[in-house]
Structures are given as C-alpha cells and as structure tokens.
Short mmCIF file of C-alpha atoms in Angstrom, two decimals:
data_model
loop_
_atom_site.label_atom_id
_atom_site.label_comp_id
_atom_site.label_asym_id
_atom_site.label_seq_id
_atom_site.Cartn_x
_atom_site.Cartn_y
_atom_site.Cartn_z
CA UNK A 1 -9.65 -17.03 -24.41
CA UNK A 2 -12.80 -15.29 -22.68
CA UNK A 3 -15.75 -17.13 -21.15
CA UNK A 4 -17.96 -15.26 -23.50
CA UNK A 5 -17.79 -13.06 -26.38
CA UNK A 6 -20.25 -9.81 -26.20
CA UNK A 7 -21.40 -7.96 -28.76
CA UNK A 8 -18.98 -5.69 -30.93
CA UNK A 9 -19.18 -2.88 -30.11
CA UNK A 10 -16.95 -0.85 -32.51
CA UNK A 11 -15.14 1.94 -31.67
CA UNK A 12 -13.82 2.65 -35.18
CA UNK A 13 -16.52 2.88 -38.11
CA UNK A 14 -13.94 0.86 -40.26
CA UNK A 15 -13.80 -2.35 -42.10
CA UNK A 16 -11.16 -4.92 -41.45
CA UNK A 17 -10.30 -7.75 -44.00
CA UNK A 18 -7.86 -10.73 -42.43
CA UNK A 19 -6.53 -12.66 -44.83
CA UNK A 20 -4.64 -15.61 -43.86
CA UNK A 21 -4.35 -19.72 -44.92
CA UNK A 22 -4.77 -20.13 -40.98
CA UNK A 23 -8.05 -20.55 -40.12
CA UNK A 24 -7.53 -20.53 -36.62
CA UNK A 25 -5.35 -17.33 -36.86
CA UNK A 26 -7.78 -15.51 -38.77
CA UNK A 27 -10.29 -16.45 -36.32
CA UNK A 28 -8.10 -15.33 -32.95
CA UNK A 29 -7.52 -12.17 -35.21
CA UNK A 30 -11.26 -11.45 -35.96
CA UNK A 31 -12.07 -12.41 -32.46
CA UNK A 32 -9.89 -9.81 -30.90
CA UNK A 33 -10.54 -6.78 -33.52
CA UNK A 34 -14.37 -6.86 -33.91
CA UNK A 35 -14.53 -5.90 -30.58
CA UNK A 36 -12.67 -2.43 -31.99
CA UNK A 37 -14.08 -2.39 -34.97
CA UNK A 38 -17.29 -2.28 -37.54
CA UNK A 39 -17.00 -4.86 -39.56
CA UNK A 40 -14.39 -7.58 -39.51
CA UNK A 41 -14.28 -10.69 -42.30
CA UNK A 42 -11.48 -13.29 -42.98
CA UNK A 43 -10.43 -15.19 -45.82
CA UNK A 44 -8.02 -17.93 -46.03
CA UNK A 45 -8.07 -18.41 -50.22
CA UNK A 46 -6.42 -15.69 -51.79
CA UNK A 47 -7.89 -17.06 -55.27
CA UNK A 48 -11.16 -15.58 -53.69
CA UNK A 49 -9.90 -12.32 -52.88
CA UNK A 50 -10.98 -10.38 -56.35
CA UNK A 51 -14.51 -11.62 -55.05
CA UNK A 52 -14.22 -10.67 -51.95
CA UNK A 53 -13.17 -7.30 -52.80
CA UNK A 54 -16.51 -6.83 -54.70
CA UNK A 55 -18.39 -7.61 -51.84
CA UNK A 56 -16.73 -5.35 -49.65
CA UNK A 57 -14.01 -2.70 -49.80
CA UNK A 58 -11.76 -2.97 -46.60
CA UNK A 59 -10.30 0.18 -45.01
CA UNK A 60 -7.69 -2.05 -43.49
CA UNK A 61 -6.20 -5.45 -44.44
CA UNK A 62 -4.24 -7.61 -42.20
CA UNK A 63 -2.21 -9.73 -44.69
CA UNK A 64 -0.14 -12.97 -44.20
CA UNK A 65 3.11 -13.50 -46.18
CA UNK A 66 3.38 -17.22 -46.99
CA UNK A 67 0.21 -19.09 -48.11
CA UNK A 68 1.92 -22.26 -49.43
CA UNK A 69 3.20 -24.60 -46.40
CA UNK A 70 7.09 -24.67 -46.09
CA UNK A 71 7.71 -20.92 -47.68
CA UNK A 72 8.83 -18.02 -45.70
CA UNK A 73 10.08 -15.77 -48.37
CA UNK A 74 6.96 -13.98 -48.32
CA UNK A 75 7.06 -13.61 -52.16
CA UNK A 76 3.27 -14.43 -52.11
CA UNK A 77 2.53 -11.33 -49.30
CA UNK A 78 4.47 -9.11 -51.28
CA UNK A 79 2.12 -10.10 -54.36
CA UNK A 80 -0.78 -9.54 -53.21
CA UNK A 81 0.18 -6.42 -51.22
CA UNK A 82 1.32 -5.10 -55.00
CA UNK A 83 -2.31 -6.14 -56.06
CA UNK A 84 -3.93 -4.74 -52.81
CA UNK A 85 -1.89 -1.49 -53.54
CA UNK A 86 -3.03 -0.83 -57.01
CA UNK A 87 -6.75 -0.51 -55.59
CA UNK A 88 -8.19 2.92 -56.07
CA UNK A 89 -8.97 3.76 -53.39
CA UNK A 90 -5.96 1.47 -52.00
CA UNK A 91 -6.92 -0.15 -48.14
CA UNK A 92 -4.26 0.51 -45.52
CA UNK A 93 -2.49 -2.88 -45.34
CA UNK A 94 -0.60 -4.20 -42.35
CA UNK A 95 1.92 -7.06 -43.10
CA UNK A 96 1.92 -10.41 -40.64
CA UNK A 97 4.30 -13.47 -40.37
CA UNK A 98 5.59 -15.62 -38.02
CA UNK A 99 9.44 -15.17 -39.52
CA UNK A 100 10.52 -11.49 -38.33
CA UNK A 101 12.54 -10.87 -41.24
CA UNK A 102 13.75 -7.35 -40.78
CA UNK A 103 14.89 -6.58 -44.79
CA UNK A 104 11.31 -8.67 -45.81
CA UNK A 105 9.70 -5.92 -43.44
CA UNK A 106 11.32 -3.05 -44.91
CA UNK A 107 10.32 -4.19 -48.11
CA UNK A 108 6.61 -4.37 -47.38
CA UNK A 109 6.79 -0.90 -46.01
CA UNK A 110 8.60 0.46 -48.73
CA UNK A 111 5.64 -0.94 -51.01
CA UNK A 112 3.21 0.69 -49.12
CA UNK A 113 2.50 -1.22 -45.97
CA UNK A 114 1.49 0.41 -43.22
CA UNK A 115 2.95 -1.48 -40.48
CA UNK A 116 4.48 -5.36 -40.21
CA UNK A 117 3.39 -7.40 -37.20
CA UNK A 118 4.99 -10.77 -36.05
CA UNK A 119 2.95 -13.98 -35.02
CA UNK A 120 1.88 -14.68 -32.50
CA UNK A 121 1.17 -11.24 -31.88
CA UNK A 122 0.53 -9.02 -28.86
CA UNK A 123 -2.76 -8.15 -28.41
CA UNK A 124 -2.45 -4.22 -27.78
CA UNK A 125 0.00 -3.96 -30.66
CA UNK A 126 -2.28 -5.36 -32.89
CA UNK A 127 -4.94 -3.42 -32.12
CA UNK A 128 -3.02 0.01 -32.05
CA UNK A 129 -1.48 -0.78 -35.38
CA UNK A 130 -5.16 -1.31 -36.74
CA UNK A 131 -6.48 1.35 -35.08
CA UNK A 132 -3.51 3.65 -36.65
CA UNK A 133 -3.88 2.29 -39.82
CA UNK A 134 -7.56 3.20 -39.83
CA UNK A 135 -7.36 6.61 -38.74
CA UNK A 136 -3.82 7.52 -40.76
CA UNK A 137 -4.27 5.49 -43.36
CA UNK A 138 -7.72 4.46 -44.36
CA UNK A 139 -9.14 5.34 -47.68
CA UNK A 140 -6.83 8.25 -48.14
CA UNK A 141 -3.99 9.01 -49.97
CA UNK A 142 -0.78 6.57 -49.50
CA UNK A 143 1.19 8.69 -51.98
CA UNK A 144 3.96 9.49 -49.83
CA UNK A 145 5.01 6.57 -47.86
CA UNK A 146 8.16 6.14 -45.39
CA UNK A 147 10.18 5.94 -48.66
CA UNK A 148 9.77 9.91 -48.81
CA UNK A 149 12.42 9.12 -45.40
CA UNK A 150 14.83 7.00 -46.23
CA UNK A 151 17.19 8.35 -43.41
CA UNK A 152 14.53 8.83 -40.95
CA UNK A 153 14.26 4.86 -40.41
CA UNK A 154 11.44 3.64 -38.03
CA UNK A 155 8.00 2.56 -37.82
CA UNK A 156 7.05 2.72 -34.11
CA UNK A 157 3.58 4.90 -33.33
CA UNK A 158 5.90 7.75 -32.32
CA UNK A 159 7.84 8.03 -35.49
CA UNK A 160 4.95 7.42 -37.96
CA UNK A 161 3.56 10.71 -36.03
CA UNK A 162 6.58 12.64 -36.66
CA UNK A 163 6.90 11.99 -40.29
CA UNK A 164 3.19 12.53 -40.78
CA UNK A 165 3.50 16.12 -39.13
CA UNK A 166 6.70 16.69 -41.25
CA UNK A 167 4.86 16.07 -44.78
CA UNK A 168 2.29 18.98 -43.29
CA UNK A 169 4.82 21.46 -41.92
CA UNK A 170 7.43 20.89 -44.42
CA UNK A 171 5.50 22.30 -47.85
CA UNK A 172 4.79 25.81 -45.15
CA UNK A 173 7.50 28.44 -44.61
CA UNK A 174 6.50 27.86 -40.63
CA UNK A 175 10.06 28.38 -38.74
CA UNK A 176 10.30 24.50 -37.01
CA UNK A 177 12.11 24.11 -33.47
CA UNK A 178 13.37 20.50 -33.28
CA UNK A 179 13.46 19.23 -29.69
CA UNK A 180 15.39 16.21 -29.15
CA UNK A 181 18.37 14.43 -27.06
CA UNK A 182 22.02 14.32 -28.62
CA UNK A 183 22.13 11.28 -31.25
CA UNK A 184 17.88 11.16 -31.86
CA UNK A 185 18.40 13.05 -35.27
CA UNK A 186 17.72 15.98 -35.35
CA UNK A 187 19.33 17.62 -38.19
CA UNK A 188 17.89 14.54 -40.28
CA UNK A 189 14.56 16.04 -39.53
CA UNK A 190 15.66 19.30 -40.26
CA UNK A 191 16.78 17.92 -43.73
CA UNK A 192 13.81 16.00 -43.98
CA UNK A 193 11.87 19.16 -43.71
CA UNK A 194 14.42 20.82 -46.49
CA UNK A 195 13.87 17.90 -48.80
CA UNK A 196 10.07 18.25 -48.86
CA UNK A 197 9.57 21.71 -48.99
CA UNK A 198 9.52 24.35 -52.11
CA UNK A 199 13.32 25.25 -51.08
CA UNK A 200 14.69 21.84 -51.52
CA UNK A 201 16.72 22.62 -54.78
CA UNK A 202 18.36 25.46 -52.81
CA UNK A 203 21.02 25.32 -50.08
CA UNK A 204 20.60 23.78 -46.62
CA UNK A 205 22.95 25.14 -44.44
CA UNK A 206 23.67 23.60 -41.20
CA UNK A 207 25.17 26.05 -38.28
CA UNK A 208 26.48 25.09 -34.83
CA UNK A 209 25.29 28.07 -32.79
CA UNK A 210 27.22 27.08 -29.87
CA UNK A 211 30.71 27.00 -31.54
CA UNK A 212 30.41 30.57 -32.85
CA UNK A 213 32.06 32.55 -30.43
CA UNK A 214 29.86 35.60 -29.54
CA UNK A 215 32.66 38.06 -30.24
CA UNK A 216 32.68 37.39 -34.12
CA UNK A 217 28.93 36.12 -34.00
CA UNK A 218 27.77 39.03 -36.25
CA UNK A 219 30.74 38.64 -38.74
CA UNK A 220 30.00 35.04 -39.03
CA UNK A 221 25.82 35.37 -39.61
CA UNK A 222 25.61 38.74 -41.13
CA UNK A 223 29.02 38.33 -43.21
CA UNK A 224 31.24 41.33 -42.69
CA UNK A 225 32.91 44.03 -45.53
CA UNK A 226 36.85 44.87 -46.65
CA UNK A 227 38.64 46.77 -43.92
CA UNK A 228 35.53 46.33 -41.83
CA UNK A 229 38.51 45.19 -38.89
CA UNK A 230 41.79 43.52 -39.06
CA UNK A 231 42.18 40.59 -40.99
CA UNK A 232 39.04 41.33 -42.88
CA UNK A 233 40.85 41.58 -46.41
CA UNK A 234 37.88 40.15 -48.28
CA UNK A 235 34.43 40.77 -48.40
CA UNK A 236 33.03 37.81 -46.82
CA UNK A 237 29.57 36.54 -47.01
CA UNK A 238 27.35 35.81 -43.90
CA UNK A 239 25.69 32.17 -42.99
CA UNK A 240 22.27 34.19 -43.97
CA UNK A 241 23.26 35.31 -46.71
CA UNK A 242 24.92 32.23 -47.77
CA UNK A 243 21.79 30.22 -47.56
CA UNK A 244 19.68 32.62 -49.42
CA UNK A 245 16.81 30.87 -50.77
CA UNK A 246 17.23 28.33 -48.96
CA UNK A 247 16.99 26.91 -45.25
CA UNK A 248 19.53 27.66 -42.29
CA UNK A 249 19.92 25.28 -39.48
CA UNK A 250 20.59 26.53 -36.41
CA UNK A 251 21.65 23.74 -34.71
CA UNK A 252 22.08 23.42 -30.95
CA UNK A 253 20.30 26.85 -30.48
CA UNK A 254 19.88 26.54 -27.05
CA UNK A 255 23.98 26.92 -26.39
CA UNK A 256 23.50 30.50 -27.72
CA UNK A 257 24.73 33.03 -25.47
CA UNK A 258 22.14 35.94 -24.61
CA UNK A 259 24.14 38.44 -26.02
CA UNK A 260 23.79 36.49 -29.49
CA UNK A 261 20.49 35.64 -29.04
CA UNK A 262 19.53 39.27 -29.02
CA UNK A 263 21.28 40.09 -32.20
CA UNK A 264 19.38 36.98 -33.88
CA UNK A 265 16.08 38.23 -32.77
CA UNK A 266 16.50 41.43 -33.99
CA UNK A 267 17.68 39.65 -37.66
CA UNK A 268 14.94 37.60 -37.64
CA UNK A 269 12.24 40.36 -36.62
CA UNK A 270 13.43 42.68 -39.44
CA UNK A 271 13.80 40.03 -42.01
CA UNK A 272 17.45 41.94 -42.85
CA UNK A 273 21.01 41.50 -41.86
CA UNK A 274 23.78 44.52 -41.74
CA UNK A 275 27.15 42.73 -42.37
CA UNK A 276 30.35 44.63 -40.34
CA UNK A 277 31.23 47.29 -42.37
CA UNK A 278 28.26 47.51 -44.75
CA UNK A 279 26.50 51.06 -45.25
CA UNK A 280 22.92 49.48 -45.52
CA UNK A 281 21.28 46.44 -44.45
CA UNK A 282 20.40 43.18 -46.91
CA UNK A 283 17.21 41.45 -46.84
CA UNK A 284 17.28 38.06 -45.88
CA UNK A 285 15.33 35.02 -47.64
CA UNK A 286 15.66 32.04 -46.01
CA UNK A 287 13.72 29.59 -44.19
CA UNK A 288 14.89 28.38 -40.50
CA UNK A 289 14.77 25.16 -38.74
CA UNK A 290 16.17 25.55 -35.24
CA UNK A 291 16.98 22.55 -32.90
CA UNK A 292 18.06 21.96 -29.53
CA UNK A 293 18.80 19.64 -26.94
CA UNK A 294 17.43 21.64 -23.93
CA UNK A 295 14.20 20.59 -21.87
CA UNK A 296 11.65 22.75 -22.41
CA UNK A 297 11.31 23.72 -19.01
CA UNK A 298 14.88 24.99 -20.03
CA UNK A 299 13.53 27.24 -23.24
CA UNK A 300 11.15 28.77 -20.81
CA UNK A 301 13.77 29.84 -18.43
CA UNK A 302 13.83 33.23 -19.15
CA UNK A 303 18.13 33.30 -17.81
CA UNK A 304 18.56 30.52 -20.15
CA UNK A 305 16.62 31.72 -23.29
CA UNK A 306 14.77 34.69 -24.43
CA UNK A 307 11.37 34.14 -24.42
CA UNK A 308 10.75 36.45 -27.14
CA UNK A 309 13.40 34.45 -29.21
CA UNK A 310 11.64 31.36 -28.66
CA UNK A 311 8.15 32.91 -30.08
CA UNK A 312 10.00 33.70 -33.11
CA UNK A 313 11.79 29.84 -33.90
CA UNK A 314 8.92 27.72 -32.12
CA UNK A 315 5.67 28.12 -35.01
CA UNK A 316 6.23 24.70 -35.33
CA UNK A 317 7.40 22.45 -32.42
CA UNK A 318 8.98 18.92 -33.54
CA UNK A 319 9.57 16.47 -30.45
CA UNK A 320 11.95 13.28 -31.37
CA UNK A 321 11.47 10.19 -29.37
CA UNK A 322 14.52 9.07 -27.84
CA UNK A 323 15.60 5.37 -28.94
CA UNK A 324 14.23 4.03 -25.63
CA UNK A 325 11.08 5.40 -26.49
CA UNK A 326 10.80 3.29 -29.88
CA UNK A 327 12.36 -0.06 -28.42
CA UNK A 328 10.50 -1.92 -31.29
CA UNK A 329 12.34 -0.20 -34.22
CA UNK A 330 15.66 -1.61 -32.64
CA UNK A 331 15.80 -4.85 -34.34
CA UNK A 332 15.71 -2.86 -37.44
CA UNK A 333 18.03 -0.23 -36.60
CA UNK A 334 20.93 -3.46 -35.80
CA UNK A 335 19.85 -4.82 -39.18
CA UNK A 336 20.18 -1.87 -41.15
CA UNK A 337 24.07 -0.64 -39.59
CA UNK A 338 25.41 -4.24 -38.91
CA UNK A 339 24.45 -4.62 -42.84
CA UNK A 340 25.98 -1.41 -43.86
CA UNK A 341 29.07 -1.33 -42.08
CA UNK A 342 29.78 -5.30 -43.01
CA UNK A 343 30.00 -4.10 -46.56
CA UNK A 344 32.10 -0.81 -45.67
CA UNK A 345 34.60 -3.02 -43.89
CA UNK A 346 34.16 -6.09 -46.34
CA UNK A 347 33.57 -7.90 -43.08
CA UNK A 348 31.87 -11.62 -42.96
CA UNK A 349 28.09 -11.55 -42.37
CA UNK A 350 27.12 -12.45 -38.98
CA UNK A 351 23.92 -13.14 -37.03
CA UNK A 352 23.25 -11.93 -33.97
CA UNK A 353 21.31 -14.23 -31.15
CA UNK A 354 17.82 -13.49 -30.45
CA UNK A 355 18.88 -12.74 -26.38
CA UNK A 356 21.42 -10.44 -27.35
CA UNK A 357 18.84 -8.73 -29.57
CA UNK A 358 16.58 -8.83 -26.79
CA UNK A 359 19.52 -7.26 -24.46
CA UNK A 360 20.36 -4.66 -26.85
CA UNK A 361 16.52 -3.76 -26.91
CA UNK A 362 16.40 -3.18 -23.08
CA UNK A 363 19.51 -1.24 -22.99
CA UNK A 364 18.85 2.69 -22.20
CA UNK A 365 20.70 3.71 -25.52
CA UNK A 366 21.52 7.65 -23.60
CA UNK A 367 23.52 8.36 -26.78
CA UNK A 368 20.18 7.26 -28.98
CA UNK A 369 20.26 6.29 -32.78
CA UNK A 370 24.28 7.58 -32.92
CA UNK A 371 25.40 5.51 -29.93
CA UNK A 372 23.48 2.71 -31.57
CA UNK A 373 24.95 3.21 -35.04
CA UNK A 374 28.67 3.42 -33.55
CA UNK A 375 28.31 0.22 -31.12
CA UNK A 376 27.16 -1.82 -34.48
CA UNK A 377 30.36 -0.19 -36.06
CA UNK A 378 32.32 -1.73 -33.62
CA UNK A 379 30.72 -4.99 -33.38
CA UNK A 380 31.29 -5.02 -37.47
CA UNK A 381 35.32 -4.55 -36.02
CA UNK A 382 35.80 -6.59 -33.68
CA UNK A 383 33.22 -9.42 -33.72
CA UNK A 384 35.49 -12.79 -34.05
CA UNK A 385 32.98 -15.53 -33.17
CA UNK A 386 30.32 -16.85 -35.88
CA UNK A 387 27.42 -15.13 -34.38
CA UNK A 388 27.77 -11.05 -33.00
CA UNK A 389 28.11 -11.54 -28.97
CA UNK A 390 26.66 -8.93 -26.71
CA UNK A 391 30.32 -7.73 -25.37
CA UNK A 392 31.05 -6.77 -29.04
CA UNK A 393 28.99 -4.02 -28.96
CA UNK A 394 30.91 -2.41 -26.36
CA UNK A 395 28.03 -2.20 -23.98
CA UNK A 396 27.72 -1.93 -19.85
CA UNK A 397 27.43 -5.52 -19.16
CA UNK A 398 23.82 -6.50 -17.54
CA UNK A 399 25.42 -6.57 -13.93
CA UNK A 400 25.70 -2.84 -14.16
CA UNK A 401 22.00 -3.08 -14.33
CA UNK A 402 21.57 -0.58 -17.52
CA UNK A 403 21.11 -3.96 -19.63
CA UNK A 404 17.90 -6.22 -18.36
CA UNK A 405 18.17 -9.74 -19.20
CA UNK A 406 15.26 -10.90 -21.61
CA UNK A 407 11.89 -12.34 -19.86
CA UNK A 408 10.52 -13.85 -22.72
CA UNK A 409 11.96 -15.67 -25.84
CA UNK A 410 13.00 -13.69 -28.62
CA UNK A 411 13.58 -13.80 -32.12
CA UNK A 412 16.76 -14.29 -34.10
CA UNK A 413 18.60 -11.58 -35.95
CA UNK A 414 20.51 -13.28 -38.82
CA UNK A 415 22.37 -10.52 -40.62
CA UNK A 416 23.76 -12.53 -43.43
CA UNK A 417 20.57 -11.91 -44.83
CA UNK A 418 19.63 -9.81 -42.00
CA UNK A 419 16.97 -12.30 -41.11
CA UNK A 420 15.12 -12.79 -37.87
CA UNK A 421 13.56 -15.76 -37.46
CA UNK A 422 11.15 -16.82 -34.41
CA UNK A 423 11.32 -19.61 -31.99
CA UNK A 424 8.92 -22.14 -31.50
CA UNK A 425 6.36 -20.27 -29.84
CA UNK A 426 3.81 -20.66 -32.26
CA UNK A 427 -0.06 -19.93 -32.21
CA UNK A 428 -0.61 -23.19 -32.01
CA UNK A 429 1.57 -24.59 -29.60
CA UNK A 430 0.09 -21.59 -27.33
CA UNK A 431 -3.14 -22.58 -27.88
CA UNK A 432 -2.10 -26.33 -27.28
CA UNK A 433 -0.73 -25.30 -23.75
CA UNK A 434 -4.37 -23.37 -22.61
CA UNK A 435 -6.38 -26.12 -23.67
CA UNK A 436 -3.97 -28.78 -21.15
CA UNK A 437 -4.00 -25.82 -18.56
CA UNK A 438 -7.51 -25.35 -18.50
CA UNK A 439 -8.13 -29.46 -18.62
CA UNK A 440 -5.55 -29.74 -15.61
CA UNK A 441 -7.58 -27.55 -13.87
CA UNK A 442 -10.79 -28.64 -14.18
CA UNK A 443 -9.53 -31.98 -13.43
CA UNK A 444 -10.58 -33.51 -16.76
CA UNK A 445 -14.11 -32.49 -16.76
CA UNK A 446 -15.02 -31.44 -20.25
CA UNK A 447 -17.65 -29.55 -19.62
CA UNK A 448 -15.77 -27.26 -16.74
CA UNK A 449 -13.11 -26.89 -19.29
CA UNK A 450 -14.89 -25.74 -22.14
CA UNK A 451 -16.81 -23.31 -19.60
CA UNK A 452 -13.09 -22.14 -18.84
CA UNK A 453 -12.11 -21.43 -22.65
CA UNK A 454 -15.37 -19.99 -23.72
CA UNK A 455 -16.03 -23.23 -26.24
CA UNK A 456 -18.84 -25.27 -26.65
CA UNK A 457 -18.38 -29.25 -25.70
CA UNK A 458 -17.77 -30.06 -29.50
CA UNK A 459 -15.53 -27.64 -30.32
CA UNK A 460 -13.61 -28.23 -27.51
CA UNK A 461 -13.72 -31.99 -28.68
CA UNK A 462 -12.48 -31.23 -32.06
CA UNK A 463 -9.22 -29.16 -30.26
CA UNK A 464 -8.47 -31.73 -27.85
CA UNK A 465 -8.22 -33.76 -31.29
CA UNK A 466 -6.20 -31.60 -32.87
CA UNK A 467 -3.77 -31.32 -30.67
CA UNK A 468 -3.56 -35.35 -29.78
CA UNK A 469 -4.46 -34.24 -25.93
#
C-alpha cells in the first residue's frame, strides 16, 4: 500500500461501481481504480443496488460472484449480471471471484460479461480490463457478444480486439487477408467473417492453394469444358463458379507459385474467369478471404509474392495472435477440450493440478491452438492416474527448457465440472503478511509501521486486532 494517496487524476471519463460484500476488497479496488477513472463507488449490500443505480448509472461494474458466506456456485453474481444487462443502457460488467471456475467464467461471458477477474487480482490486469471495458463496451451497444463467435474461444485483449474487428469487417464486401501461424485458427476466423456477412446463407468454400499444381491451376479454379483436354469427359465448374454468391477462402495463399499468382490476379482484376475450352469469360461473384502463415516481410518480398496481388487481397488485414501471446486463455481452452474429449471417448473426468496448468501455460505451443487441442486429446486417451499429469500431454519435459516450472502459487483445474479452485492465497492473507512485515521492519513501532503502510494509527490498530497480530 502506498505511503500516501494522491488526488485522483482520472485518465478515463468513466464511472465505476464495485459490488462486493467484502468491504476490504471493495476498498482495495476503489483505491486502485480511482487513479484511473473519474468516479469510483462501492456497494457491499446488493439489496441497495436499485437505489445506487438510480443515483449514478455506472459505465463499468465490477461484480463479485458470491455474496453469501460459504457459497461458491456464482448463482448470485449471475442473477445480478442478468439484472444489470437488462438495463438500458447496460453497463459493461466485469465479474470477480476468488474461485477461478472456468465453466462459470464461460457462462458469465455468454450472459454478457465483458471480462472475468480472479481474486486476488493483478493490478495491471484489473486496470487494463476496466479500461478495455470502458473504451469498448461502456454505454455502447452490447448486442454482439462473444456467443457470436463460439469457435473463437478466448477473452485475452488480443482476441477481444480481433473479434471487434471481425464485427466491423464482416458486413462489408472488402477482401480480407488473415495472417497467423500454423494452428492459430485462420480458417475459423474466415468462417466467422462469413457467418456475420450478408453472404452467410451462401457457400463458404475453402481452397488449399498450396495443394493445387500450377499445371492444373486454371482448371481447378476456373473450370473446363468437355473435351478441352485429355480426360475432360464433361464440363466441370471451377472453384470460383462453385462459390458463386458466397465466400472463396484461399488458404495458404503464400504457397501459390508466382505464375499461378499472375493468373489469379488477372481474374480478380477483371472479376471474370474463362474456363478452359470456353469461348467467353464468365463473371464471378465471390468475396475473397485469403490466409497465409508467411511473415509480412516475406509477403512484401517480390520474389515470394506479387506485390500487385497482395494489394488486391489485403484491403483488410487481420492478425491472429499466437497462443503464447494470449496465455491467459490457456486454462479455458484446456478445460474446454478436455471436457469435450472426455465425452467423445467416454473417458472418466479427471482434474488437473495447478502446477500442471502453469507448466502448460509456460509452454511455447509452436503449433498453437491446434497443438493444444491434440495434446488434450492425447491426455484424455492415455491418462491413467486420478488427475491428469504433465506427461499425459506428450509435450517436451521441463528439463528441455521449453516448459518453465511455475514461480507462484497457481490454480487447480477440476475438469469433472471444469472448475479451477484457488489455493489459500487470499487478499486477507496478503494483507496480514504485509502488515506483519511492516511491523517487523518498524521493530514494533506503531507510528512508523502505520507510516510505512500509509495508514492512520487507529486504522493500523484495527487491522492488527483483525489479523490477531
């Protein structure tokens, strides 16, 4: 705790309401956020929520999940979330809980929560969540929530930004180029764009551009007429014609040879193709979404990719973050895939110790979400112990240096109910340790310890009594 609290200098013209039955928790969040937001208030009695909302309608609400001692199911918080989301305008709601329950977090996010914070929180993480909620969701239309993207799992800031761009881009006819590493989910993003476009009822046709030989490129993409060449026994529609009215997804466009790139460019410029053996060109009506795992440096290398074709494809560029860049999403993805494969293979539900979760989160995941999904499938098939072990996932051992051991106490995932339960690492325990350390440093001098903690002597006496120090 700082030695003194300066007058707030809010960076956001935002009103925050913190709802938590623990006044110490509410106060701690208020002291942190008042430096970043214009108005921060607290509420410890949920019965007074209606009166509080009538007095000040907040932009963002930090909402605890449980208010009755002993309860951990989050039902009270979800009920209040429904009440808040029914308001017009509805505030952004960030859920808070000491029990990092993955299904509960997913349910809250499905019901319209903008984020999910575990207590004790990381200060930077909490401030970032509030700022993101205030700038993205505060007093804005929340009609499009993450349930619009059921396949794009994750609520890291980079994923929220990606989904926000998809919402803006999807309704247009702009060509989209998706950049991302192998396994990051490029086709899922392309399908999400299609599903939120005016072409959603039409065809979505993925084409692996790297698998098409240059010699048959025109036949595959533009089609051919009967008798145009040997074995052309009947007319055949090309990919452009098959996807007419819909979306043509040109996957791994970076693997297309330069000669075929020139042919593709010609078709896109003229918006027409000529099937092999045909006398006239045919107009094409498709939206082009392309994707590649090439780096942007390689894309702008004219010996690798034609610059004029690139400018045809990259009206909008979407960059998918690698899994290692959104580590906070890994526990949720683990719980999701483990639970799914347990049902698919009819295997018993098992838990994951928090240390295993931390080790998996520290792994670089070069194959991204695809690699994680396959690792979860392997673990479900091969696991024999009561809990999932790190070895079940088939990843390099910690001795290789690719997986780092956890440095701090971590959560424990229970995949039976897909629950993460926190260890004894509460705010109260942290506060007691901090006060004890201050008293030790001050050699028992109350005045000096209070100064170190930024408290009055009376407040310190109350906390010494509270923690029996």
